Short mmCIF file of C-alpha atoms and ligand atoms in Angstrom, two decimals:
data_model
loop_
_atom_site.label_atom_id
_atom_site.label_comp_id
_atom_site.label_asym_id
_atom_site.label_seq_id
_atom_site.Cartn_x
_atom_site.Cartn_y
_atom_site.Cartn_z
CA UNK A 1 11.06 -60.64 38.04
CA UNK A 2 9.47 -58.01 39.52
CA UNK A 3 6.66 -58.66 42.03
CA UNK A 4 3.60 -56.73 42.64
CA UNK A 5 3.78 -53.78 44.20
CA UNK A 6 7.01 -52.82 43.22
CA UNK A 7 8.17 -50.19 40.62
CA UNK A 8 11.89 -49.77 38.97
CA UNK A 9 12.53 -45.33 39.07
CA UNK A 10 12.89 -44.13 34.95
CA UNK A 11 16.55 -42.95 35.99
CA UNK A 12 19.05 -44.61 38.11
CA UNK A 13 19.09 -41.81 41.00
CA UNK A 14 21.32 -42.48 44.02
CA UNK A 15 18.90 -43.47 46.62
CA UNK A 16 18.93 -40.35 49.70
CA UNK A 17 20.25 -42.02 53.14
CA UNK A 18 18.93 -41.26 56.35
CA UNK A 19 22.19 -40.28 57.84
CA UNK A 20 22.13 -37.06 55.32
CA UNK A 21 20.00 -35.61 57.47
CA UNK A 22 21.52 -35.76 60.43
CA UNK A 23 22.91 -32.51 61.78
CA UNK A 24 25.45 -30.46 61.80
CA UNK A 25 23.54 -28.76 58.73
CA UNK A 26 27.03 -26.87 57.00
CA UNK A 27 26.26 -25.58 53.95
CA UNK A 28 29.47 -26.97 52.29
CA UNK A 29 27.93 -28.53 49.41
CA UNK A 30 29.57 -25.97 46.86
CA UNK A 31 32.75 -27.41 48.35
CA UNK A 32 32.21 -30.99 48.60
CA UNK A 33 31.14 -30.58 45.35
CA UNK A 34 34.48 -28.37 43.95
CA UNK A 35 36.65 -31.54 45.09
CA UNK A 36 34.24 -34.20 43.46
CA UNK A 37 35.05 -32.20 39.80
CA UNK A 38 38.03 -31.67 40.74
CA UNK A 39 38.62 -27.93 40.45
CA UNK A 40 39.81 -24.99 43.09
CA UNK A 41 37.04 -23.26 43.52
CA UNK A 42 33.81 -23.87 45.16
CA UNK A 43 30.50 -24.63 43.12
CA UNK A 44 27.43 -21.82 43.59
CA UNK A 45 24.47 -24.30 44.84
CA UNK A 46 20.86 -22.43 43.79
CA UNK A 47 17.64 -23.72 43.89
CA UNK A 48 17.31 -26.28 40.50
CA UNK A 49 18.61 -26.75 37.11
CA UNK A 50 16.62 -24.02 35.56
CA UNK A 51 17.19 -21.58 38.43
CA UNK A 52 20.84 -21.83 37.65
CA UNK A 53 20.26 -21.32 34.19
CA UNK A 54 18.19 -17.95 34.89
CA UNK A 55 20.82 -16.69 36.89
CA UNK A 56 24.19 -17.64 34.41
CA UNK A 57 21.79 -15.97 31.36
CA UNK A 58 20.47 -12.74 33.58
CA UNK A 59 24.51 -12.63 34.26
CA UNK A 60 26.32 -12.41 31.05
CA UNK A 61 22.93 -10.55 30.22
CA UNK A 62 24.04 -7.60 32.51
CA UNK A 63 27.86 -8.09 31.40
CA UNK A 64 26.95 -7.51 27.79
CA UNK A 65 23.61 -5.29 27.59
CA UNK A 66 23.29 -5.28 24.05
CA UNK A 67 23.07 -9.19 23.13
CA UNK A 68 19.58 -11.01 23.53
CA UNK A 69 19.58 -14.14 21.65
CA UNK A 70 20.17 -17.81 23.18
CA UNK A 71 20.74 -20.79 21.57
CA UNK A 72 19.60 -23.80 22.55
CA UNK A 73 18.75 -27.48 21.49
CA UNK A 74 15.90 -28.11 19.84
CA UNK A 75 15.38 -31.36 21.69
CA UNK A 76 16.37 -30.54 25.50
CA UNK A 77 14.64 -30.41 28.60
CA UNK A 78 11.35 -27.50 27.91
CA UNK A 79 12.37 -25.84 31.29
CA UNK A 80 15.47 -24.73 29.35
CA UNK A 81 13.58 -22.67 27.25
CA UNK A 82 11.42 -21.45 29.87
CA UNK A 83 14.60 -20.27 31.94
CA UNK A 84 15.47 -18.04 28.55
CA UNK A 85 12.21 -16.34 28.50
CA UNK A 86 12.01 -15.98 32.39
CA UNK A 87 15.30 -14.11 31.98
CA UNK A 88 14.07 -11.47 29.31
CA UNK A 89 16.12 -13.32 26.31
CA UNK A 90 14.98 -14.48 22.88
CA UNK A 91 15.20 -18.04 22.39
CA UNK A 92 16.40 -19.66 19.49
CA UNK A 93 16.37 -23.29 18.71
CA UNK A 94 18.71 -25.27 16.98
CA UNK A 95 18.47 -28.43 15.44
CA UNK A 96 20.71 -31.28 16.42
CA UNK A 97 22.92 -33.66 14.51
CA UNK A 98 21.25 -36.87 12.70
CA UNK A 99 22.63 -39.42 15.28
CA UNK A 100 23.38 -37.32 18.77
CA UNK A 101 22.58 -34.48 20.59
CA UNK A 102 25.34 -31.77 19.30
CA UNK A 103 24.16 -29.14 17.64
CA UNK A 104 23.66 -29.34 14.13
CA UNK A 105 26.78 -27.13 12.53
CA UNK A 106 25.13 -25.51 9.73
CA UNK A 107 21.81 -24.44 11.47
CA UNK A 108 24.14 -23.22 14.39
CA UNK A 109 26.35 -21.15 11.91
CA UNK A 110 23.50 -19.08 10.83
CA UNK A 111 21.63 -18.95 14.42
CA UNK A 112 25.35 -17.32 15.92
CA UNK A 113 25.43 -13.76 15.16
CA UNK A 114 25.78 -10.26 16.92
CA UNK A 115 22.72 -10.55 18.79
CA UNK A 116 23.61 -14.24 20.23
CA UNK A 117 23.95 -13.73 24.02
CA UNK A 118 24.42 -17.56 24.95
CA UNK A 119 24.87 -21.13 23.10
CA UNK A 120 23.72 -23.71 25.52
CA UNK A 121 25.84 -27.54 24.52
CA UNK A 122 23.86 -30.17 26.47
CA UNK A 123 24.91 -33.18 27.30
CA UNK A 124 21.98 -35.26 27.69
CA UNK A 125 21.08 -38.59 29.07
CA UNK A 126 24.46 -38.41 30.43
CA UNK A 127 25.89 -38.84 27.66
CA UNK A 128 29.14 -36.37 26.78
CA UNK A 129 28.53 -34.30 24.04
CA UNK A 130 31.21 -32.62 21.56
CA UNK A 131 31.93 -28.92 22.78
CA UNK A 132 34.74 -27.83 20.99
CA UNK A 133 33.88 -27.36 17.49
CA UNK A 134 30.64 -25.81 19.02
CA UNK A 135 32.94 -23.15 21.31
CA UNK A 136 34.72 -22.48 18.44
CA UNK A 137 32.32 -21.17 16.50
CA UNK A 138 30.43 -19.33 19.60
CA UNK A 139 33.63 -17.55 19.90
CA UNK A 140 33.49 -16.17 16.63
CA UNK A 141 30.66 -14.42 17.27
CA UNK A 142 31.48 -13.09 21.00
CA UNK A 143 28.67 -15.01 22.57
CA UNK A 144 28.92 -16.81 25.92
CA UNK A 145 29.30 -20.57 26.15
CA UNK A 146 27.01 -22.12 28.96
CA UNK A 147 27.17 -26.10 29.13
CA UNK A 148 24.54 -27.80 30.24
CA UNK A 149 25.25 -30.87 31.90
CA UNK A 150 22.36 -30.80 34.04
CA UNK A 151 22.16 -34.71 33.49
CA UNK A 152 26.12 -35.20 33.52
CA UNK A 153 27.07 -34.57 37.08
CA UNK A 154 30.52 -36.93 37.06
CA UNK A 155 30.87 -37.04 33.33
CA UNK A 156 33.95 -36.62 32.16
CA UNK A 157 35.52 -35.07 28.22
CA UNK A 158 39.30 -35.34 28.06
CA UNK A 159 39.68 -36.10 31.96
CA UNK A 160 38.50 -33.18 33.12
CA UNK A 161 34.76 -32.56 34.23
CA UNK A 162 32.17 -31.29 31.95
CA UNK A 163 30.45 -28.31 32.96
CA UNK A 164 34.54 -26.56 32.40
CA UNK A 165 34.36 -26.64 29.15
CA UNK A 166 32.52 -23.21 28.38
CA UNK A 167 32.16 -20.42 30.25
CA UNK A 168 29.60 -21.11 32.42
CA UNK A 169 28.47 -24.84 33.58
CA UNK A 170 25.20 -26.42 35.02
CA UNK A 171 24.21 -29.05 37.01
CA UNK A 172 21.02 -30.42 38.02
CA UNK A 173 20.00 -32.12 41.39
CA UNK A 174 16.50 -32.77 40.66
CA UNK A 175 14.70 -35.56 41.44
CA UNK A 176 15.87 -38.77 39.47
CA UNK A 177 19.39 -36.97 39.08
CA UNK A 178 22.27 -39.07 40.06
CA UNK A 179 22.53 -37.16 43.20
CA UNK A 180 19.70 -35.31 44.58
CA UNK A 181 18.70 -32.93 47.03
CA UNK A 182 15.19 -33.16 45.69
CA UNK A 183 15.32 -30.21 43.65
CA UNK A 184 18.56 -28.17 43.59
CA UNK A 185 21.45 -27.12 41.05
CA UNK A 186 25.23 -26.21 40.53
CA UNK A 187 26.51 -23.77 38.70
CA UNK A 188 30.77 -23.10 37.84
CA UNK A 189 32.84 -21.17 36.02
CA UNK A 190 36.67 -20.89 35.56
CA UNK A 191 36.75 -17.28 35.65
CA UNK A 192 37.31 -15.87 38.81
CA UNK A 193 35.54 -12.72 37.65
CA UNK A 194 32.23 -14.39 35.98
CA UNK A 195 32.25 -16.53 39.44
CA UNK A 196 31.62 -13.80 41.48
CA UNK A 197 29.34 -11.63 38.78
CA UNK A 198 27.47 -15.54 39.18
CA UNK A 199 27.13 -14.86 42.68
CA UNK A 200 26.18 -11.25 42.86
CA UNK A 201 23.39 -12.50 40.77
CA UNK A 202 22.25 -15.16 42.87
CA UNK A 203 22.45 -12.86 46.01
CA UNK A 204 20.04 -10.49 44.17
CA UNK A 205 17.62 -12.79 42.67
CA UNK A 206 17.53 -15.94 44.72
CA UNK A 207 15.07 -14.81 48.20
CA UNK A 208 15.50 -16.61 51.00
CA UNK A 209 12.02 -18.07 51.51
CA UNK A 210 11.16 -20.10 54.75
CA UNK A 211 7.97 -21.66 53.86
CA UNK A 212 9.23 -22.55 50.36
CA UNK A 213 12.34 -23.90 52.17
CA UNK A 214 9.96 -26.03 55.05
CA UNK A 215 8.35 -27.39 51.30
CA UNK A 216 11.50 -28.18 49.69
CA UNK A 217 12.42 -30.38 52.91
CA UNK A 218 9.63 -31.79 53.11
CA UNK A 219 9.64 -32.84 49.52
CA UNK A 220 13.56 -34.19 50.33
CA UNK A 221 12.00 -36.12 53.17
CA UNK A 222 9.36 -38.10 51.20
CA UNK A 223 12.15 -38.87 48.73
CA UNK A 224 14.04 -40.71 51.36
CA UNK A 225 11.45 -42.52 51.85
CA UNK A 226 9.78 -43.43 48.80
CA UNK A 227 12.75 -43.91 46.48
CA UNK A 228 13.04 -47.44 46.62
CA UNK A 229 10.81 -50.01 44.53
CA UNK A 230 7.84 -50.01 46.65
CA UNK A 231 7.63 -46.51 47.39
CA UNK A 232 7.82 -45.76 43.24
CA UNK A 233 5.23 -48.24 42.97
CA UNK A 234 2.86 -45.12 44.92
CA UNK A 235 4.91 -42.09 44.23
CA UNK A 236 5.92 -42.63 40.66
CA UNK A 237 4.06 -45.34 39.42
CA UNK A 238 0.36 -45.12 40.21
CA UNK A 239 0.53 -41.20 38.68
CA UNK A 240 1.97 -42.94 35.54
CA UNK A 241 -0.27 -45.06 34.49
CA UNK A 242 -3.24 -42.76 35.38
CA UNK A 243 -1.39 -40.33 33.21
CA UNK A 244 -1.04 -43.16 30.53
CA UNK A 245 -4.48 -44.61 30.66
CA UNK A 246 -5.81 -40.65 30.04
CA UNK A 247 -3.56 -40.61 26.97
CA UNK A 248 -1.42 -37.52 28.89
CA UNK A 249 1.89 -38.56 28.01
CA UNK A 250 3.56 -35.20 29.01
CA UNK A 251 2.44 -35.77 32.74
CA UNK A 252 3.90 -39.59 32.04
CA UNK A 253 7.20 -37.97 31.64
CA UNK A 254 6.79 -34.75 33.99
CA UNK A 255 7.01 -32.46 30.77
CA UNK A 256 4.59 -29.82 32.00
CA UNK A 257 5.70 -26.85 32.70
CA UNK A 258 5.35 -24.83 35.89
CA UNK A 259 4.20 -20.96 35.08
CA UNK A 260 7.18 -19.84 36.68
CA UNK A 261 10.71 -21.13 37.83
CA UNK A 262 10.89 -20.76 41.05
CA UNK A 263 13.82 -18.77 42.88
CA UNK A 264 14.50 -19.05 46.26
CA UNK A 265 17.85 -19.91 48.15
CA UNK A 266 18.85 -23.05 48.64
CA UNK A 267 18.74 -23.51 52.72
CA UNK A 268 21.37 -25.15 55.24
CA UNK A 269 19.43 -28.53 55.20
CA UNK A 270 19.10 -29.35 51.58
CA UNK A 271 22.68 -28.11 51.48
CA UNK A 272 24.33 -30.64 53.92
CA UNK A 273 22.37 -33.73 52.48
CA UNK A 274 23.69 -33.18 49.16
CA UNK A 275 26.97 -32.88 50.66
CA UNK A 276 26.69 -35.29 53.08
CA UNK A 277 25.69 -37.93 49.55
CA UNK A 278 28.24 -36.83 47.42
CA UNK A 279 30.52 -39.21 49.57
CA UNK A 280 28.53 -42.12 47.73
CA UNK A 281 28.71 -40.71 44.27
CA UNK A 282 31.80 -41.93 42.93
CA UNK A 283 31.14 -45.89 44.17
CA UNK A 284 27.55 -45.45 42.85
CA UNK A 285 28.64 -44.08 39.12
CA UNK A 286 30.95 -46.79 39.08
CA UNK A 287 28.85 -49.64 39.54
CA UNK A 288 25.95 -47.97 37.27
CA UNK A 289 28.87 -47.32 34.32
CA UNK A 290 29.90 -51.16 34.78
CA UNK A 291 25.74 -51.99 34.45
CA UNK A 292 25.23 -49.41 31.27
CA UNK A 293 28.10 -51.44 29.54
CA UNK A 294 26.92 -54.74 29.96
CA UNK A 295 23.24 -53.95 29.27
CA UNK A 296 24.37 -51.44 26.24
CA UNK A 297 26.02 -54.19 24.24
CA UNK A 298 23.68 -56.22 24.85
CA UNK A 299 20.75 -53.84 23.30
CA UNK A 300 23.24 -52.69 20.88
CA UNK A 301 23.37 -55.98 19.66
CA UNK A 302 20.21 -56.30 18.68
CA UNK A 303 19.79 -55.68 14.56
CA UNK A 304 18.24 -52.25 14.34
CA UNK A 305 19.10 -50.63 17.88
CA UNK A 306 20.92 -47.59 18.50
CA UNK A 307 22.09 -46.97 21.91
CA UNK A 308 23.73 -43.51 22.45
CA UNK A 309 27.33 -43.26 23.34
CA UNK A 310 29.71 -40.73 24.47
CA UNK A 311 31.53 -38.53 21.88
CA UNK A 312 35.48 -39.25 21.51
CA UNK A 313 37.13 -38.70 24.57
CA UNK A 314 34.37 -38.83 26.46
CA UNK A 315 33.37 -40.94 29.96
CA UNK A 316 29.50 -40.17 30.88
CA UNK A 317 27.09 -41.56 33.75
CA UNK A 318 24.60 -43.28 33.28
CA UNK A 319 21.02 -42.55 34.66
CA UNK A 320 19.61 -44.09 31.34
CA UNK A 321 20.38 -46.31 28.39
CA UNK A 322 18.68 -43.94 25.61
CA UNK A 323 17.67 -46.17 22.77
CA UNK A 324 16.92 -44.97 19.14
CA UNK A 325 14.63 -47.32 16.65
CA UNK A 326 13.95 -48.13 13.56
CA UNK A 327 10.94 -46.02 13.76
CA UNK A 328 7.64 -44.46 15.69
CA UNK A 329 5.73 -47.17 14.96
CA UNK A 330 8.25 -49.47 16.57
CA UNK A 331 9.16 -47.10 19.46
CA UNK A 332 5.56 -46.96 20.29
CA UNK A 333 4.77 -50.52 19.94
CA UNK A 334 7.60 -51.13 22.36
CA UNK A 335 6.24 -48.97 24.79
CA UNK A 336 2.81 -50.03 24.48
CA UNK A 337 3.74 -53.41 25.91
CA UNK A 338 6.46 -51.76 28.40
CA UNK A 339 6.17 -48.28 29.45
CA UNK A 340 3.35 -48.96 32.54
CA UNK A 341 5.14 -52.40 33.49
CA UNK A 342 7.46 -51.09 36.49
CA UNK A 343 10.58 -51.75 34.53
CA UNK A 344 11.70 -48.50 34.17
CA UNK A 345 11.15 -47.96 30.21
CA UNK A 346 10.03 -44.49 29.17
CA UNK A 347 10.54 -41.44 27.11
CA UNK A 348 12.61 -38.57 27.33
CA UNK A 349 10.94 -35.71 26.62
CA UNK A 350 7.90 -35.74 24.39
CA UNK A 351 8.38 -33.28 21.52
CA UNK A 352 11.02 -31.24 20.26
CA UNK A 353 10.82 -27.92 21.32
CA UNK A 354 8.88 -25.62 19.30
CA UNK A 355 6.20 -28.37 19.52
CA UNK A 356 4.97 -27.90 23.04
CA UNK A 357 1.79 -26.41 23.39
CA UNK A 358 2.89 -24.34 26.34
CA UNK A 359 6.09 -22.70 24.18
CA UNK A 360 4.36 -21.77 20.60
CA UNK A 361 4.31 -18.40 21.85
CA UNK A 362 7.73 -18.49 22.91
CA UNK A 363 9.08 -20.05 19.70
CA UNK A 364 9.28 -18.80 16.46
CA UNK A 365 8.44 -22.29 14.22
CA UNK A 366 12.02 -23.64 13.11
CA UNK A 367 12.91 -26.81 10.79
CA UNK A 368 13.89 -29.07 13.44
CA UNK A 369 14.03 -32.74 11.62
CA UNK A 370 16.37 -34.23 13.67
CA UNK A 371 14.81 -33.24 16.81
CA UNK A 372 11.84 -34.58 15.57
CA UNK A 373 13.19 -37.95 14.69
CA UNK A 374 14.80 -37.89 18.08
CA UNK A 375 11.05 -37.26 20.17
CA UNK A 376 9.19 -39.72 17.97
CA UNK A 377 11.79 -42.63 17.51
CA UNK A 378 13.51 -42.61 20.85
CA UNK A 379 12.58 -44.14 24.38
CA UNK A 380 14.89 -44.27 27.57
CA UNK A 381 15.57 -47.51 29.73
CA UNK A 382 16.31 -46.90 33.04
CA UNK A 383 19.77 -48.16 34.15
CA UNK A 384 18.86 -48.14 38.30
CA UNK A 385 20.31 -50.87 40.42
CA UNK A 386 16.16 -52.27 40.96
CA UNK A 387 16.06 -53.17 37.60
CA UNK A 388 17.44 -57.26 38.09
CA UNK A 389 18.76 -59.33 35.36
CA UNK A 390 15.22 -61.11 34.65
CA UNK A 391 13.03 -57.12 34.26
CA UNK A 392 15.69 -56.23 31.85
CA UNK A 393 15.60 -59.79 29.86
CA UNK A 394 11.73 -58.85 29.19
CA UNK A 395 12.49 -55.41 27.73
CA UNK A 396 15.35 -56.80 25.73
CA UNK A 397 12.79 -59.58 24.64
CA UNK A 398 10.32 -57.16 23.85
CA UNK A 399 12.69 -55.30 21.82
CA UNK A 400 13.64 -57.77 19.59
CA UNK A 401 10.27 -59.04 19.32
CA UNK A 402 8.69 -55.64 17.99
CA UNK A 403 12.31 -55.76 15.40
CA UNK A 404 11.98 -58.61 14.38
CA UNK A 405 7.99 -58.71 13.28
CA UNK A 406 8.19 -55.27 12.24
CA UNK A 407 11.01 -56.94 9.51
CA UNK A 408 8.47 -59.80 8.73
CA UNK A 409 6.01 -57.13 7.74
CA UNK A 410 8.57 -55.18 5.79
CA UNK A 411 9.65 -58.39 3.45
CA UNK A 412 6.05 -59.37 3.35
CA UNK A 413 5.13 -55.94 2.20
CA UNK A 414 8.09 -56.10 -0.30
CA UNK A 415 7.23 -59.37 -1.48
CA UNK A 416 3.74 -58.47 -2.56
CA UNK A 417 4.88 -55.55 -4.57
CA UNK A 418 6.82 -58.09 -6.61
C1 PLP B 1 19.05 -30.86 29.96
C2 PLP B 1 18.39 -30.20 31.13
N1 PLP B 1 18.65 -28.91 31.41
C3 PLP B 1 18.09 -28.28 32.47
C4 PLP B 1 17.24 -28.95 33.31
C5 PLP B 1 16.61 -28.24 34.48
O1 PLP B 1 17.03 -28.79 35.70
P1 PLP B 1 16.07 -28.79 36.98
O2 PLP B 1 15.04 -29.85 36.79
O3 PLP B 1 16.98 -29.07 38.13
O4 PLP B 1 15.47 -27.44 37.05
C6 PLP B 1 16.94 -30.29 33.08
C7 PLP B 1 16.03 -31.05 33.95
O5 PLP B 1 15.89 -32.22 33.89
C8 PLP B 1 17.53 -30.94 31.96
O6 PLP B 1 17.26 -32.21 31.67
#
């Protein structure tokens, strides 16, 4: 079990080597990264997730002048719809399917007309999502296809990488990402033309920004050496339970928002230790896949869990095993007796969309149910290499505990109507 002092991460995040920072500092990561998915052309690195986002949307925003509107999930990461305003666009959210992430097809129908721009797929939590049906119906309304797979770096839908599926694709290398540069994104695209409007783009809006490059090395180096358990015990822990204790549970999941994205270039250092840790990618998804199957079954297993799989065809990574229960008062009594123990049990993100505080002025109010049921009923349990057999027998225990009484109380209840 663990011992004092030392902390499993929320996401299973390749852990940063020293030797990735050794010189010579090439910036081939868009390279290194075009032969780890597999495809011809090399991958446009920018400075996060969200920055890549800004760019692909001001892009097919210049290539089609007239189109503002972008669909997105309503349950997604809230830096998605931040990226939508930041580039000038409308945001419209969708709701998702009862038991996934997909968009929900008859809310999407009506949100995809002549004004939709962009319909953002997302395959969360690593977990492949359906694009097709959704791509078919994008098509019929000429709007752009961008799939985010800024969790999915590595996931795979019908052998080929996601992220190909659209027009556009997104990766993330945040912190907590299977492979991480700190903070840092990838963006691709099939078309040779879109690749380079991409990169015209990023030339224009991306500054190169020396100080703010110093920072984001800096921030690289103190993830080499705190990501391991007794360095999360300080850098991810303490702020955790502060942030619990205070009854903050947006800053327990890093769900505030900054004002703006930032949007500088990403510089020759950050570039070569991504590239230089893509070489431990593949052996690290494998052995996290061949822990997430093990440890899903065994969740699964218990009456009343749900654990999110891939859709058909699918082969995702796995950062997290996302859970759904029964309900919010289960979910929550579960994470009362789990979520500050070091074990790696969390949430996802906190509301669905149009309920952040920080976004009411950004989004029109929208019947989101299923995005709803998804914040209050769902928690995330980390799938990192730190967490050992006996950590992850107490939050199974726990679990089935909370099931299992919360069923006592339900026939009790029953049998006193009676
Ligand atoms: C689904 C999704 N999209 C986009 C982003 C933005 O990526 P980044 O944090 O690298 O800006 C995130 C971040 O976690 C995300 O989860």
């Amino acid at each position: 079990m663990f011992t004092r002092g030392l902390e499993v991460p929320p996401t299973a995040g390749l852990p940063a080597h020293w030797r990735d920072a050794l010189p010579p500092w090439n910036a081939g990561l868009g390279a290194t990264a075009a032969t780890y998915v597999d495809v011809d052309f090399p991958l446009l690195p920018v400075d996060s997730g969200a920055a890549g986002l800004l760019i692909a949307l001001r892009t097919l925003a210049d290539l089609d002048g007239q189109r503002k509107a972008v669909v997105i999930p309503a349950y997604t990461c809230p830096l998605v719809a931040l990226a939508v305003h930041q580039a000038g666009l409308q945001i419209r959210v969708c709701d998702v399917v009862a038991d996934g992430f997909e968009f929900d097809t008859e809310p999407f129908e009506k949100l995809c007309d002549q004004d939709t721009l962009a319909v953002l797929p997302t395959h969360l939590a690593g977990r492949v999502t359906d694009v097709a049906g959704i791509h078919a119906i994008a098509k019929s309304c000429g709007a752009w296809v961008i799939e985010d797979a800024a969790q999915a770096l590595g996931a795979r839908s019908h052998g080929q990488s996601v992220g190909l599926m659209g027009d556009i694709g997104l990766f993330s290398l945040g912190v907590g990402k299977g492979l991480s540069t700190y903070a840092g994104g990838l963006l691709l695209a099939r078309d040779p033309y879109l690749r380079r409007a991409l990169t015209a783009t990023a030339c224009r809006l991306l500054r190169p920004h020396r100080g703010g490059e110093a920072w984001r090395c800096l921030e690289w180096l103190g993830y080499l050496a705190l990501y391991r358990p007794r360095g999360l015990f300080y850098a991810y822990g303490r702020p955790l339970r502060r942030a619990l204790r205070h009854g903050d549970w947006l800053a327990a999941v890093g769900d505030n928002l900054p004002p703006l994205i930032s949007l500088q270039r990403m510089g020759r250092f950050r570039s070569s230790v991504g590239e230089q840790a893509f070489a431990r990618l593949a052996a690290f998804h494998i052995r996290t896949e061949a822990q997430a199957q093990d440890r899903g079954v065994r969740l699964q297993a218990i009456e009343g869990v749900q654990v999110f799989q891939d859709a058909t065809g699918g082969r995702g990574v796995w950062p997290v095993l996302m859970l759904r229960l029964p309900s919010e008062a289960i979910r929550d009594a579960v994470l009362r007796q789990l979520w500050g123990e070091r074990l790696g049990v969390t949430r996802m993100f906190i509301h669905a969309l149009p309920d952040y505080p920080a976004l009411q002025h950004l989004i029109l109010a929208a019947h989101v149910p299923n995005a709803r049921a998804l914040a209050a009923t769902t928690l995330t349990v980390s799938n990192s290499l730190w967490l050992d057999e006996a950590g992850f027998t107490k939050v199974l225990q726990v679990i089935a505990e909370q099931l299992s009484s919360a069923k006592i109380c339900d026939k009790r209840h029953r049998d006193g109507k009676k």
